[in-house]
Amino acid sequence: MENKVSDNVIEKNYRECLKFNEINESKVDNFDLVTAKAAIENLYELYKNGILTGRFTPDKDYVVRCADLVILAEENKNSLFYDAWRVWFRYFVLMGYAGWNELWEAV
């Protein structure tokens, strides 16, 4: 069973991401809600694996460090989610501490 609160947080951020990137939802091909959610979950799993293997160090101020996510995305340019990651990254620049943590805790 999926967590409705988490889904709501991800969907809210997805909608804000569309607005920020000036993407018309009816005309988007590779950034629908299902793809966007799968992309962010995949990126989080890559990051979590990096923490578990000692590659990345958890930051006391942020759940996830954006610089580490960029490294992971660039190392995985052939991923089906690469384009979706880039859309999320453009949105991340406007997020404050509370919004950032809320999104990553939902993921």
PDB file of N, CA and C in Angstrom:
ATOM      1  N   MET A   1       0.840  -1.187   0.000  1.00  0.00           N
ATOM      2  CA  MET A   1       0.000   0.000   0.000  1.00  0.00           C
ATOM      3  C   MET A   1       0.885   1.250   0.000  1.00  0.00           C
ATOM      4  N   GLU A   2       0.599   2.185  -0.887  1.00  0.00           N
ATOM      5  CA  GLU A   2       1.404   3.392  -0.979  1.00  0.00           C
ATOM      6  C   GLU A   2       0.972   4.401   0.070  1.00  0.00           C
ATOM      7  N   ASN A   3       1.893   5.202   0.503  1.00  0.00           N
ATOM      8  CA  ASN A   3       1.626   6.226   1.496  1.00  0.00           C
ATOM      9  C   ASN A   3       1.011   7.437   0.805  1.00  0.00           C
ATOM     10  N   LYS A   4      -0.253   7.727   1.107  1.00  0.00           N
ATOM     11  CA  LYS A   4      -0.961   8.829   0.457  1.00  0.00           C
ATOM     12  C   LYS A   4      -0.319  10.177   0.754  1.00  0.00           C
ATOM     13  N   VAL A   5       0.158  10.382   1.982  1.00  0.00           N
ATOM     14  CA  VAL A   5       0.800  11.653   2.329  1.00  0.00           C
ATOM     15  C   VAL A   5       2.032  11.849   1.466  1.00  0.00           C
ATOM     16  N   SER A   6       2.860  10.819   1.340  1.00  0.00           N
ATOM     17  CA  SER A   6       4.059  10.909   0.514  1.00  0.00           C
ATOM     18  C   SER A   6       3.698  11.184  -0.940  1.00  0.00           C
ATOM     19  N   ASP A   7       2.685  10.461  -1.436  1.00  0.00           N
ATOM     20  CA  ASP A   7       2.251  10.670  -2.816  1.00  0.00           C
ATOM     21  C   ASP A   7       1.770  12.101  -3.024  1.00  0.00           C
ATOM     22  N   ASN A   8       1.038  12.633  -2.045  1.00  0.00           N
ATOM     23  CA  ASN A   8       0.546  14.004  -2.151  1.00  0.00           C
ATOM     24  C   ASN A   8       1.694  15.015  -2.190  1.00  0.00           C
ATOM     25  N   VAL A   9       2.721  14.799  -1.384  1.00  0.00           N
ATOM     26  CA  VAL A   9       3.877  15.692  -1.361  1.00  0.00           C
ATOM     27  C   VAL A   9       4.603  15.632  -2.704  1.00  0.00           C
ATOM     28  N   ILE A  10       4.806  14.442  -3.208  1.00  0.00           N
ATOM     29  CA  ILE A  10       5.491  14.296  -4.497  1.00  0.00           C
ATOM     30  C   ILE A  10       4.656  14.925  -5.604  1.00  0.00           C
ATOM     31  N   GLU A  11       3.346  14.682  -5.595  1.00  0.00           N
ATOM     32  CA  GLU A  11       2.489  15.261  -6.642  1.00  0.00           C
ATOM     33  C   GLU A  11       2.463  16.784  -6.556  1.00  0.00           C
ATOM     34  N   LYS A  12       2.405  17.331  -5.338  1.00  0.00           N
ATOM     35  CA  LYS A  12       2.430  18.788  -5.170  1.00  0.00           C
ATOM     36  C   LYS A  12       3.722  19.367  -5.749  1.00  0.00           C
ATOM     37  N   ASN A  13       4.843  18.727  -5.436  1.00  0.00           N
ATOM     38  CA  ASN A  13       6.117  19.207  -5.959  1.00  0.00           C
ATOM     39  C   ASN A  13       6.209  19.027  -7.467  1.00  0.00           C
ATOM     40  N   TYR A  14       5.626  17.964  -7.978  1.00  0.00           N
ATOM     41  CA  TYR A  14       5.595  17.745  -9.422  1.00  0.00           C
ATOM     42  C   TYR A  14       4.846  18.886 -10.104  1.00  0.00           C
ATOM     43  N   ARG A  15       3.695  19.250  -9.573  1.00  0.00           N
ATOM     44  CA  ARG A  15       2.904  20.349 -10.154  1.00  0.00           C
ATOM     45  C   ARG A  15       3.691  21.665 -10.111  1.00  0.00           C
ATOM     46  N   GLU A  16       4.364  21.925  -8.988  1.00  0.00           N
ATOM     47  CA  GLU A  16       5.168  23.142  -8.869  1.00  0.00           C
ATOM     48  C   GLU A  16       6.352  23.097  -9.828  1.00  0.00           C
ATOM     49  N   CYS A  17       6.911  21.901 -10.010  1.00  0.00           N
ATOM     50  CA  CYS A  17       8.025  21.725 -10.943  1.00  0.00           C
ATOM     51  C   CYS A  17       7.583  22.038 -12.371  1.00  0.00           C
ATOM     52  N   LEU A  18       6.395  21.574 -12.747  1.00  0.00           N
ATOM     53  CA  LEU A  18       5.863  21.883 -14.083  1.00  0.00           C
ATOM     54  C   LEU A  18       5.733  23.393 -14.272  1.00  0.00           C
ATOM     55  N   LYS A  19       5.171  24.065 -13.251  1.00  0.00           N
ATOM     56  CA  LYS A  19       5.009  25.522 -13.333  1.00  0.00           C
ATOM     57  C   LYS A  19       6.354  26.217 -13.450  1.00  0.00           C
ATOM     58  N   PHE A  20       7.298  25.823 -12.593  1.00  0.00           N
ATOM     59  CA  PHE A  20       8.610  26.464 -12.595  1.00  0.00           C
ATOM     60  C   PHE A  20       9.307  26.301 -13.941  1.00  0.00           C
ATOM     61  N   ASN A  21       9.194  25.111 -14.525  1.00  0.00           N
ATOM     62  CA  ASN A  21       9.840  24.827 -15.803  1.00  0.00           C
ATOM     63  C   ASN A  21       8.991  25.261 -17.002  1.00  0.00           C
ATOM     64  N   GLU A  22       7.830  25.856 -16.703  1.00  0.00           N
ATOM     65  CA  GLU A  22       6.911  26.314 -17.745  1.00  0.00           C
ATOM     66  C   GLU A  22       6.571  25.194 -18.719  1.00  0.00           C
ATOM     67  N   ILE A  23       6.235  24.035 -18.136  1.00  0.00           N
ATOM     68  CA  ILE A  23       5.861  22.865 -18.917  1.00  0.00           C
ATOM     69  C   ILE A  23       4.342  22.737 -18.876  1.00  0.00           C
ATOM     70  N   ASN A  24       3.726  22.659 -20.038  1.00  0.00           N
ATOM     71  CA  ASN A  24       2.291  22.439 -20.126  1.00  0.00           C
ATOM     72  C   ASN A  24       2.046  20.947 -19.986  1.00  0.00           C
ATOM     73  N   GLU A  25       1.362  20.561 -18.925  1.00  0.00           N
ATOM     74  CA  GLU A  25       1.175  19.145 -18.615  1.00  0.00           C
ATOM     75  C   GLU A  25       0.520  18.372 -19.762  1.00  0.00           C
ATOM     76  N   SER A  26      -0.369  18.997 -20.492  1.00  0.00           N
ATOM     77  CA  SER A  26      -1.039  18.287 -21.582  1.00  0.00           C
ATOM     78  C   SER A  26      -0.123  18.051 -22.778  1.00  0.00           C
ATOM     79  N   LYS A  27       1.018  18.746 -22.817  1.00  0.00           N
ATOM     80  CA  LYS A  27       1.923  18.602 -23.953  1.00  0.00           C
ATOM     81  C   LYS A  27       3.249  17.946 -23.577  1.00  0.00           C
ATOM     82  N   VAL A  28       3.353  17.467 -22.361  1.00  0.00           N
ATOM     83  CA  VAL A  28       4.620  16.891 -21.904  1.00  0.00           C
ATOM     84  C   VAL A  28       4.694  15.419 -22.307  1.00  0.00           C
ATOM     85  N   ASP A  29       5.832  15.043 -22.869  1.00  0.00           N
ATOM     86  CA  ASP A  29       6.019  13.669 -23.318  1.00  0.00           C
ATOM     87  C   ASP A  29       6.766  12.820 -22.297  1.00  0.00           C
ATOM     88  N   ASN A  30       7.837  13.347 -21.769  1.00  0.00           N
ATOM     89  CA  ASN A  30       8.715  12.527 -20.934  1.00  0.00           C
ATOM     90  C   ASN A  30       8.778  12.992 -19.480  1.00  0.00           C
ATOM     91  N   PHE A  31       7.773  13.752 -19.041  1.00  0.00           N
ATOM     92  CA  PHE A  31       7.767  14.197 -17.646  1.00  0.00           C
ATOM     93  C   PHE A  31       6.350  14.196 -17.098  1.00  0.00           C
ATOM     94  N   ASP A  32       5.663  13.080 -17.264  1.00  0.00           N
ATOM     95  CA  ASP A  32       4.355  12.948 -16.638  1.00  0.00           C
ATOM     96  C   ASP A  32       4.571  12.552 -15.183  1.00  0.00           C
ATOM     97  N   LEU A  33       3.507  12.514 -14.406  1.00  0.00           N
ATOM     98  CA  LEU A  33       3.632  12.245 -12.968  1.00  0.00           C
ATOM     99  C   LEU A  33       4.278  10.894 -12.690  1.00  0.00           C
ATOM    100  N   VAL A  34       3.901   9.878 -13.434  1.00  0.00           N
ATOM    101  CA  VAL A  34       4.459   8.540 -13.205  1.00  0.00           C
ATOM    102  C   VAL A  34       5.972   8.530 -13.464  1.00  0.00           C
ATOM    103  N   THR A  35       6.391   9.130 -14.567  1.00  0.00           N
ATOM    104  CA  THR A  35       7.819   9.184 -14.900  1.00  0.00           C
ATOM    105  C   THR A  35       8.577  10.040 -13.900  1.00  0.00           C
ATOM    106  N   ALA A  36       8.012  11.191 -13.554  1.00  0.00           N
ATOM    107  CA  ALA A  36       8.678  12.093 -12.605  1.00  0.00           C
ATOM    108  C   ALA A  36       8.869  11.422 -11.255  1.00  0.00           C
ATOM    109  N   LYS A  37       7.838  10.718 -10.792  1.00  0.00           N
ATOM    110  CA  LYS A  37       7.933  10.031  -9.506  1.00  0.00           C
ATOM    111  C   LYS A  37       8.950   8.895  -9.568  1.00  0.00           C
ATOM    112  N   ALA A  38       8.907   8.113 -10.629  1.00  0.00           N
ATOM    113  CA  ALA A  38       9.865   7.012 -10.769  1.00  0.00           C
ATOM    114  C   ALA A  38      11.288   7.550 -10.853  1.00  0.00           C
ATOM    115  N   ALA A  39      11.473   8.657 -11.547  1.00  0.00           N
ATOM    116  CA  ALA A  39      12.809   9.244 -11.700  1.00  0.00           C
ATOM    117  C   ALA A  39      13.368   9.703 -10.367  1.00  0.00           C
ATOM    118  N   ILE A  40      12.553  10.393  -9.580  1.00  0.00           N
ATOM    119  CA  ILE A  40      13.045  10.913  -8.304  1.00  0.00           C
ATOM    120  C   ILE A  40      13.282   9.768  -7.316  1.00  0.00           C
ATOM    121  N   GLU A  41      12.441   8.743  -7.366  1.00  0.00           N
ATOM    122  CA  GLU A  41      12.661   7.579  -6.508  1.00  0.00           C
ATOM    123  C   GLU A  41      13.937   6.842  -6.901  1.00  0.00           C
ATOM    124  N   ASN A  42      14.188   6.712  -8.193  1.00  0.00           N
ATOM    125  CA  ASN A  42      15.405   6.055  -8.663  1.00  0.00           C
ATOM    126  C   ASN A  42      16.648   6.836  -8.250  1.00  0.00           C
ATOM    127  N   LEU A  43      16.587   8.155  -8.392  1.00  0.00           N
ATOM    128  CA  LEU A  43      17.723   8.988  -8.007  1.00  0.00           C
ATOM    129  C   LEU A  43      17.987   8.884  -6.512  1.00  0.00           C
ATOM    130  N   TYR A  44      16.915   8.853  -5.730  1.00  0.00           N
ATOM    131  CA  TYR A  44      17.069   8.708  -4.287  1.00  0.00           C
ATOM    132  C   TYR A  44      17.708   7.359  -3.939  1.00  0.00           C
ATOM    133  N   GLU A  45      17.297   6.299  -4.627  1.00  0.00           N
ATOM    134  CA  GLU A  45      17.887   4.971  -4.381  1.00  0.00           C
ATOM    135  C   GLU A  45      19.374   4.959  -4.728  1.00  0.00           C
ATOM    136  N   LEU A  46      19.753   5.607  -5.826  1.00  0.00           N
ATOM    137  CA  LEU A  46      21.171   5.702  -6.180  1.00  0.00           C
ATOM    138  C   LEU A  46      21.943   6.431  -5.086  1.00  0.00           C
ATOM    139  N   TYR A  47      21.352   7.514  -4.596  1.00  0.00           N
ATOM    140  CA  TYR A  47      21.996   8.285  -3.537  1.00  0.00           C
ATOM    141  C   TYR A  47      22.107   7.477  -2.251  1.00  0.00           C
ATOM    142  N   LYS A  48      21.019   6.803  -1.888  1.00  0.00           N
ATOM    143  CA  LYS A  48      21.017   5.992  -0.664  1.00  0.00           C
ATOM    144  C   LYS A  48      22.092   4.907  -0.747  1.00  0.00           C
ATOM    145  N   ASN A  49      22.237   4.304  -1.912  1.00  0.00           N
ATOM    146  CA  ASN A  49      23.289   3.310  -2.111  1.00  0.00           C
ATOM    147  C   ASN A  49      24.671   3.944  -1.942  1.00  0.00           C
ATOM    148  N   GLY A  50      24.816   5.167  -2.424  1.00  0.00           N
ATOM    149  CA  GLY A  50      26.084   5.885  -2.251  1.00  0.00           C
ATOM    150  C   GLY A  50      26.405   6.140  -0.790  1.00  0.00           C
ATOM    151  N   ILE A  51      25.384   6.410   0.019  1.00  0.00           N
ATOM    152  CA  ILE A  51      25.570   6.585   1.470  1.00  0.00           C
ATOM    153  C   ILE A  51      25.985   5.253   2.098  1.00  0.00           C
ATOM    154  N   LEU A  52      25.265   4.191   1.741  1.00  0.00           N
ATOM    155  CA  LEU A  52      25.537   2.874   2.331  1.00  0.00           C
ATOM    156  C   LEU A  52      26.938   2.364   2.004  1.00  0.00           C
ATOM    157  N   THR A  53      27.434   2.705   0.819  1.00  0.00           N
ATOM    158  CA  THR A  53      28.767   2.251   0.418  1.00  0.00           C
ATOM    159  C   THR A  53      29.869   3.202   0.872  1.00  0.00           C
ATOM    160  N   GLY A  54      29.493   4.313   1.509  1.00  0.00           N
ATOM    161  CA  GLY A  54      30.483   5.262   2.001  1.00  0.00           C
ATOM    162  C   GLY A  54      30.946   6.267   0.969  1.00  0.00           C
ATOM    163  N   ARG A  55      30.341   6.258  -0.190  1.00  0.00           N
ATOM    164  CA  ARG A  55      30.737   7.199  -1.238  1.00  0.00           C
ATOM    165  C   ARG A  55      30.299   8.619  -0.906  1.00  0.00           C
ATOM    166  N   PHE A  56      29.083   8.751  -0.369  1.00  0.00           N
ATOM    167  CA  PHE A  56      28.562  10.052   0.026  1.00  0.00           C
ATOM    168  C   PHE A  56      28.355  10.079   1.529  1.00  0.00           C
ATOM    169  N   THR A  57      28.517  11.257   2.107  1.00  0.00           N
ATOM    170  CA  THR A  57      28.337  11.425   3.544  1.00  0.00           C
ATOM    171  C   THR A  57      27.023  12.148   3.791  1.00  0.00           C
ATOM    172  N   PRO A  58      26.196  11.608   4.678  1.00  0.00           N
ATOM    173  CA  PRO A  58      24.947  12.315   4.966  1.00  0.00           C
ATOM    174  C   PRO A  58      25.245  13.694   5.549  1.00  0.00           C
ATOM    175  N   ASP A  59      24.483  14.663   5.157  1.00  0.00           N
ATOM    176  CA  ASP A  59      24.655  16.029   5.624  1.00  0.00           C
ATOM    177  C   ASP A  59      23.677  16.276   6.767  1.00  0.00           C
ATOM    178  N   LYS A  60      24.138  16.908   7.824  1.00  0.00           N
ATOM    179  CA  LYS A  60      23.262  17.139   8.979  1.00  0.00           C
ATOM    180  C   LYS A  60      22.153  18.140   8.673  1.00  0.00           C
ATOM    181  N   ASP A  61      22.326  18.965   7.658  1.00  0.00           N
ATOM    182  CA  ASP A  61      21.340  19.982   7.345  1.00  0.00           C
ATOM    183  C   ASP A  61      20.345  19.575   6.262  1.00  0.00           C
ATOM    184  N   TYR A  62      20.723  18.646   5.403  1.00  0.00           N
ATOM    185  CA  TYR A  62      19.858  18.236   4.306  1.00  0.00           C
ATOM    186  C   TYR A  62      19.747  16.728   4.272  1.00  0.00           C
ATOM    187  N   VAL A  63      18.582  16.239   3.882  1.00  0.00           N
ATOM    188  CA  VAL A  63      18.414  14.803   3.719  1.00  0.00           C
ATOM    189  C   VAL A  63      19.303  14.322   2.572  1.00  0.00           C
ATOM    190  N   VAL A  64      19.357  15.092   1.508  1.00  0.00           N
ATOM    191  CA  VAL A  64      20.134  14.735   0.318  1.00  0.00           C
ATOM    192  C   VAL A  64      20.838  15.985  -0.189  1.00  0.00           C
ATOM    193  N   ARG A  65      22.096  15.849  -0.576  1.00  0.00           N
ATOM    194  CA  ARG A  65      22.846  16.979  -1.121  1.00  0.00           C
ATOM    195  C   ARG A  65      22.693  17.019  -2.631  1.00  0.00           C
ATOM    196  N   CYS A  66      22.280  18.153  -3.141  1.00  0.00           N
ATOM    197  CA  CYS A  66      22.015  18.283  -4.577  1.00  0.00           C
ATOM    198  C   CYS A  66      23.279  18.048  -5.397  1.00  0.00           C
ATOM    199  N   ALA A  67      24.432  18.483  -4.913  1.00  0.00           N
ATOM    200  CA  ALA A  67      25.671  18.277  -5.663  1.00  0.00           C
ATOM    201  C   ALA A  67      25.934  16.788  -5.885  1.00  0.00           C
ATOM    202  N   ASP A  68      25.630  15.972  -4.890  1.00  0.00           N
ATOM    203  CA  ASP A  68      25.799  14.528  -5.038  1.00  0.00           C
ATOM    204  C   ASP A  68      24.832  13.966  -6.074  1.00  0.00           C
ATOM    205  N   LEU A  69      23.618  14.520  -6.122  1.00  0.00           N
ATOM    206  CA  LEU A  69      22.636  14.059  -7.107  1.00  0.00           C
ATOM    207  C   LEU A  69      23.083  14.390  -8.520  1.00  0.00           C
ATOM    208  N   VAL A  70      23.675  15.553  -8.691  1.00  0.00           N
ATOM    209  CA  VAL A  70      24.179  15.935 -10.018  1.00  0.00           C
ATOM    210  C   VAL A  70      25.278  14.979 -10.447  1.00  0.00           C
ATOM    211  N   ILE A  71      26.170  14.624  -9.539  1.00  0.00           N
ATOM    212  CA  ILE A  71      27.232  13.656  -9.842  1.00  0.00           C
ATOM    213  C   ILE A  71      26.619  12.342 -10.299  1.00  0.00           C
ATOM    214  N   LEU A  72      25.624  11.860  -9.565  1.00  0.00           N
ATOM    215  CA  LEU A  72      24.976  10.590  -9.923  1.00  0.00           C
ATOM    216  C   LEU A  72      24.306  10.673 -11.288  1.00  0.00           C
ATOM    217  N   ALA A  73      23.627  11.778 -11.552  1.00  0.00           N
ATOM    218  CA  ALA A  73      22.955  11.931 -12.847  1.00  0.00           C
ATOM    219  C   ALA A  73      23.967  11.932 -13.985  1.00  0.00           C
ATOM    220  N   GLU A  74      25.054  12.660 -13.815  1.00  0.00           N
ATOM    221  CA  GLU A  74      26.063  12.727 -14.875  1.00  0.00           C
ATOM    222  C   GLU A  74      26.736  11.372 -15.103  1.00  0.00           C
ATOM    223  N   GLU A  75      26.897  10.600 -14.042  1.00  0.00           N
ATOM    224  CA  GLU A  75      27.471   9.258 -14.184  1.00  0.00           C
ATOM    225  C   GLU A  75      26.489   8.274 -14.834  1.00  0.00           C
ATOM    226  N   ASN A  76      25.224   8.620 -14.829  1.00  0.00           N
ATOM    227  CA  ASN A  76      24.183   7.733 -15.361  1.00  0.00           C
ATOM    228  C   ASN A  76      23.422   8.397 -16.504  1.00  0.00           C
ATOM    229  N   LYS A  77      24.158   9.048 -17.391  1.00  0.00           N
ATOM    230  CA  LYS A  77      23.544   9.767 -18.507  1.00  0.00           C
ATOM    231  C   LYS A  77      22.714   8.864 -19.410  1.00  0.00           C
ATOM    232  N   ASN A  78      23.003   7.592 -19.427  1.00  0.00           N
ATOM    233  CA  ASN A  78      22.254   6.663 -20.277  1.00  0.00           C
ATOM    234  C   ASN A  78      20.966   6.168 -19.633  1.00  0.00           C
ATOM    235  N   SER A  79      20.692   6.613 -18.430  1.00  0.00           N
ATOM    236  CA  SER A  79      19.473   6.189 -17.731  1.00  0.00           C
ATOM    237  C   SER A  79      18.234   6.716 -18.458  1.00  0.00           C
ATOM    238  N   LEU A  80      17.187   5.932 -18.423  1.00  0.00           N
ATOM    239  CA  LEU A  80      15.911   6.369 -18.986  1.00  0.00           C
ATOM    240  C   LEU A  80      15.384   7.610 -18.263  1.00  0.00           C
ATOM    241  N   PHE A  81      15.867   7.840 -17.043  1.00  0.00           N
ATOM    242  CA  PHE A  81      15.369   8.946 -16.227  1.00  0.00           C
ATOM    243  C   PHE A  81      16.202  10.221 -16.344  1.00  0.00           C
ATOM    244  N   TYR A  82      17.277  10.199 -17.138  1.00  0.00           N
ATOM    245  CA  TYR A  82      18.192  11.338 -17.188  1.00  0.00           C
ATOM    246  C   TYR A  82      17.462  12.658 -17.498  1.00  0.00           C
ATOM    247  N   ASP A  83      16.624  12.671 -18.519  1.00  0.00           N
ATOM    248  CA  ASP A  83      15.913  13.906 -18.876  1.00  0.00           C
ATOM    249  C   ASP A  83      14.992  14.363 -17.748  1.00  0.00           C
ATOM    250  N   ALA A  84      14.326  13.426 -17.094  1.00  0.00           N
ATOM    251  CA  ALA A  84      13.445  13.777 -15.978  1.00  0.00           C
ATOM    252  C   ALA A  84      14.261  14.319 -14.801  1.00  0.00           C
ATOM    253  N   TRP A  85      15.429  13.739 -14.549  1.00  0.00           N
ATOM    254  CA  TRP A  85      16.284  14.264 -13.479  1.00  0.00           C
ATOM    255  C   TRP A  85      16.630  15.715 -13.744  1.00  0.00           C
ATOM    256  N   ARG A  86      16.959  16.016 -14.986  1.00  0.00           N
ATOM    257  CA  ARG A  86      17.349  17.391 -15.326  1.00  0.00           C
ATOM    258  C   ARG A  86      16.195  18.373 -15.099  1.00  0.00           C
ATOM    259  N   VAL A  87      14.963  17.952 -15.374  1.00  0.00           N
ATOM    260  CA  VAL A  87      13.809  18.813 -15.103  1.00  0.00           C
ATOM    261  C   VAL A  87      13.673  19.033 -13.602  1.00  0.00           C
ATOM    262  N   TRP A  88      13.804  17.958 -12.817  1.00  0.00           N
ATOM    263  CA  TRP A  88      13.750  18.100 -11.357  1.00  0.00           C
ATOM    264  C   TRP A  88      14.847  19.039 -10.869  1.00  0.00           C
ATOM    265  N   PHE A  89      16.078  18.904 -11.392  1.00  0.00           N
ATOM    266  CA  PHE A  89      17.185  19.746 -10.936  1.00  0.00           C
ATOM    267  C   PHE A  89      16.885  21.228 -11.143  1.00  0.00           C
ATOM    268  N   ARG A  90      16.292  21.577 -12.273  1.00  0.00           N
ATOM    269  CA  ARG A  90      15.954  22.986 -12.512  1.00  0.00           C
ATOM    270  C   ARG A  90      14.972  23.486 -11.447  1.00  0.00           C
ATOM    271  N   TYR A  91      14.082  22.622 -11.011  1.00  0.00           N
ATOM    272  CA  TYR A  91      13.115  22.983  -9.975  1.00  0.00           C
ATOM    273  C   TYR A  91      13.777  23.082  -8.598  1.00  0.00           C
ATOM    274  N   PHE A  92      14.739  22.217  -8.321  1.00  0.00           N
ATOM    275  CA  PHE A  92      15.373  22.180  -7.002  1.00  0.00           C
ATOM    276  C   PHE A  92      15.990  23.520  -6.615  1.00  0.00           C
ATOM    277  N   VAL A  93      16.434  24.324  -7.583  1.00  0.00           N
ATOM    278  CA  VAL A  93      17.123  25.577  -7.254  1.00  0.00           C
ATOM    279  C   VAL A  93      16.231  26.555  -6.501  1.00  0.00           C
ATOM    280  N   LEU A  94      14.911  26.409  -6.599  1.00  0.00           N
ATOM    281  CA  LEU A  94      14.035  27.348  -5.890  1.00  0.00           C
ATOM    282  C   LEU A  94      13.619  26.852  -4.524  1.00  0.00           C
ATOM    283  N   MET A  95      13.957  25.617  -4.198  1.00  0.00           N
ATOM    284  CA  MET A  95      13.475  25.035  -2.947  1.00  0.00           C
ATOM    285  C   MET A  95      14.282  25.510  -1.744  1.00  0.00           C
ATOM    286  N   GLY A  96      13.566  25.806  -0.690  1.00  0.00           N
ATOM    287  CA  GLY A  96      14.208  26.116   0.582  1.00  0.00           C
ATOM    288  C   GLY A  96      14.438  24.841   1.368  1.00  0.00           C
ATOM    289  N   TYR A  97      15.038  24.986   2.514  1.00  0.00           N
ATOM    290  CA  TYR A  97      15.378  23.854   3.373  1.00  0.00           C
ATOM    291  C   TYR A  97      14.161  22.990   3.702  1.00  0.00           C
ATOM    292  N   ALA A  98      13.068  23.617   4.130  1.00  0.00           N
ATOM    293  CA  ALA A  98      11.888  22.863   4.549  1.00  0.00           C
ATOM    294  C   ALA A  98      11.268  22.103   3.376  1.00  0.00           C
ATOM    295  N   GLY A  99      11.158  22.755   2.225  1.00  0.00           N
ATOM    296  CA  GLY A  99      10.591  22.104   1.051  1.00  0.00           C
ATOM    297  C   GLY A  99      11.450  20.957   0.563  1.00  0.00           C
ATOM    298  N   TRP A 100      12.757  21.172   0.580  1.00  0.00           N
ATOM    299  CA  TRP A 100      13.715  20.144   0.160  1.00  0.00           C
ATOM    300  C   TRP A 100      13.571  18.898   1.029  1.00  0.00           C
ATOM    301  N   ASN A 101      13.571  19.091   2.341  1.00  0.00           N
ATOM    302  CA  ASN A 101      13.454  17.950   3.245  1.00  0.00           C
ATOM    303  C   ASN A 101      12.095  17.284   3.140  1.00  0.00           C
ATOM    304  N   GLU A 102      11.048  18.055   2.968  1.00  0.00           N
ATOM    305  CA  GLU A 102       9.715  17.477   2.833  1.00  0.00           C
ATOM    306  C   GLU A 102       9.654  16.553   1.607  1.00  0.00           C
ATOM    307  N   LEU A 103      10.194  17.031   0.485  1.00  0.00           N
ATOM    308  CA  LEU A 103      10.180  16.207  -0.730  1.00  0.00           C
ATOM    309  C   LEU A 103      10.991  14.933  -0.551  1.00  0.00           C
ATOM    310  N   TRP A 104      12.202  15.036  -0.026  1.00  0.00           N
ATOM    311  CA  TRP A 104      13.051  13.843   0.087  1.00  0.00           C
ATOM    312  C   TRP A 104      12.569  12.881   1.145  1.00  0.00           C
ATOM    313  N   GLU A 105      11.936  13.400   2.191  1.00  0.00           N
ATOM    314  CA  GLU A 105      11.339  12.489   3.172  1.00  0.00           C
ATOM    315  C   GLU A 105      10.166  11.740   2.554  1.00  0.00           C
ATOM    316  N   ALA A 106       9.445  12.385   1.630  1.00  0.00           N
ATOM    317  CA  ALA A 106       8.329  11.728   0.945  1.00  0.00           C
ATOM    318  C   ALA A 106       8.824  10.629   0.001  1.00  0.00           C
ATOM    319  N   VAL A 107       9.987  10.876  -0.607  1.00  0.00           N
ATOM    320  CA  VAL A 107      10.556   9.881  -1.505  1.00  0.00           C
ATOM    321  C   VAL A 107      11.011   8.680  -0.701  1.00  0.00           C
TER     322      VAL A 107
END
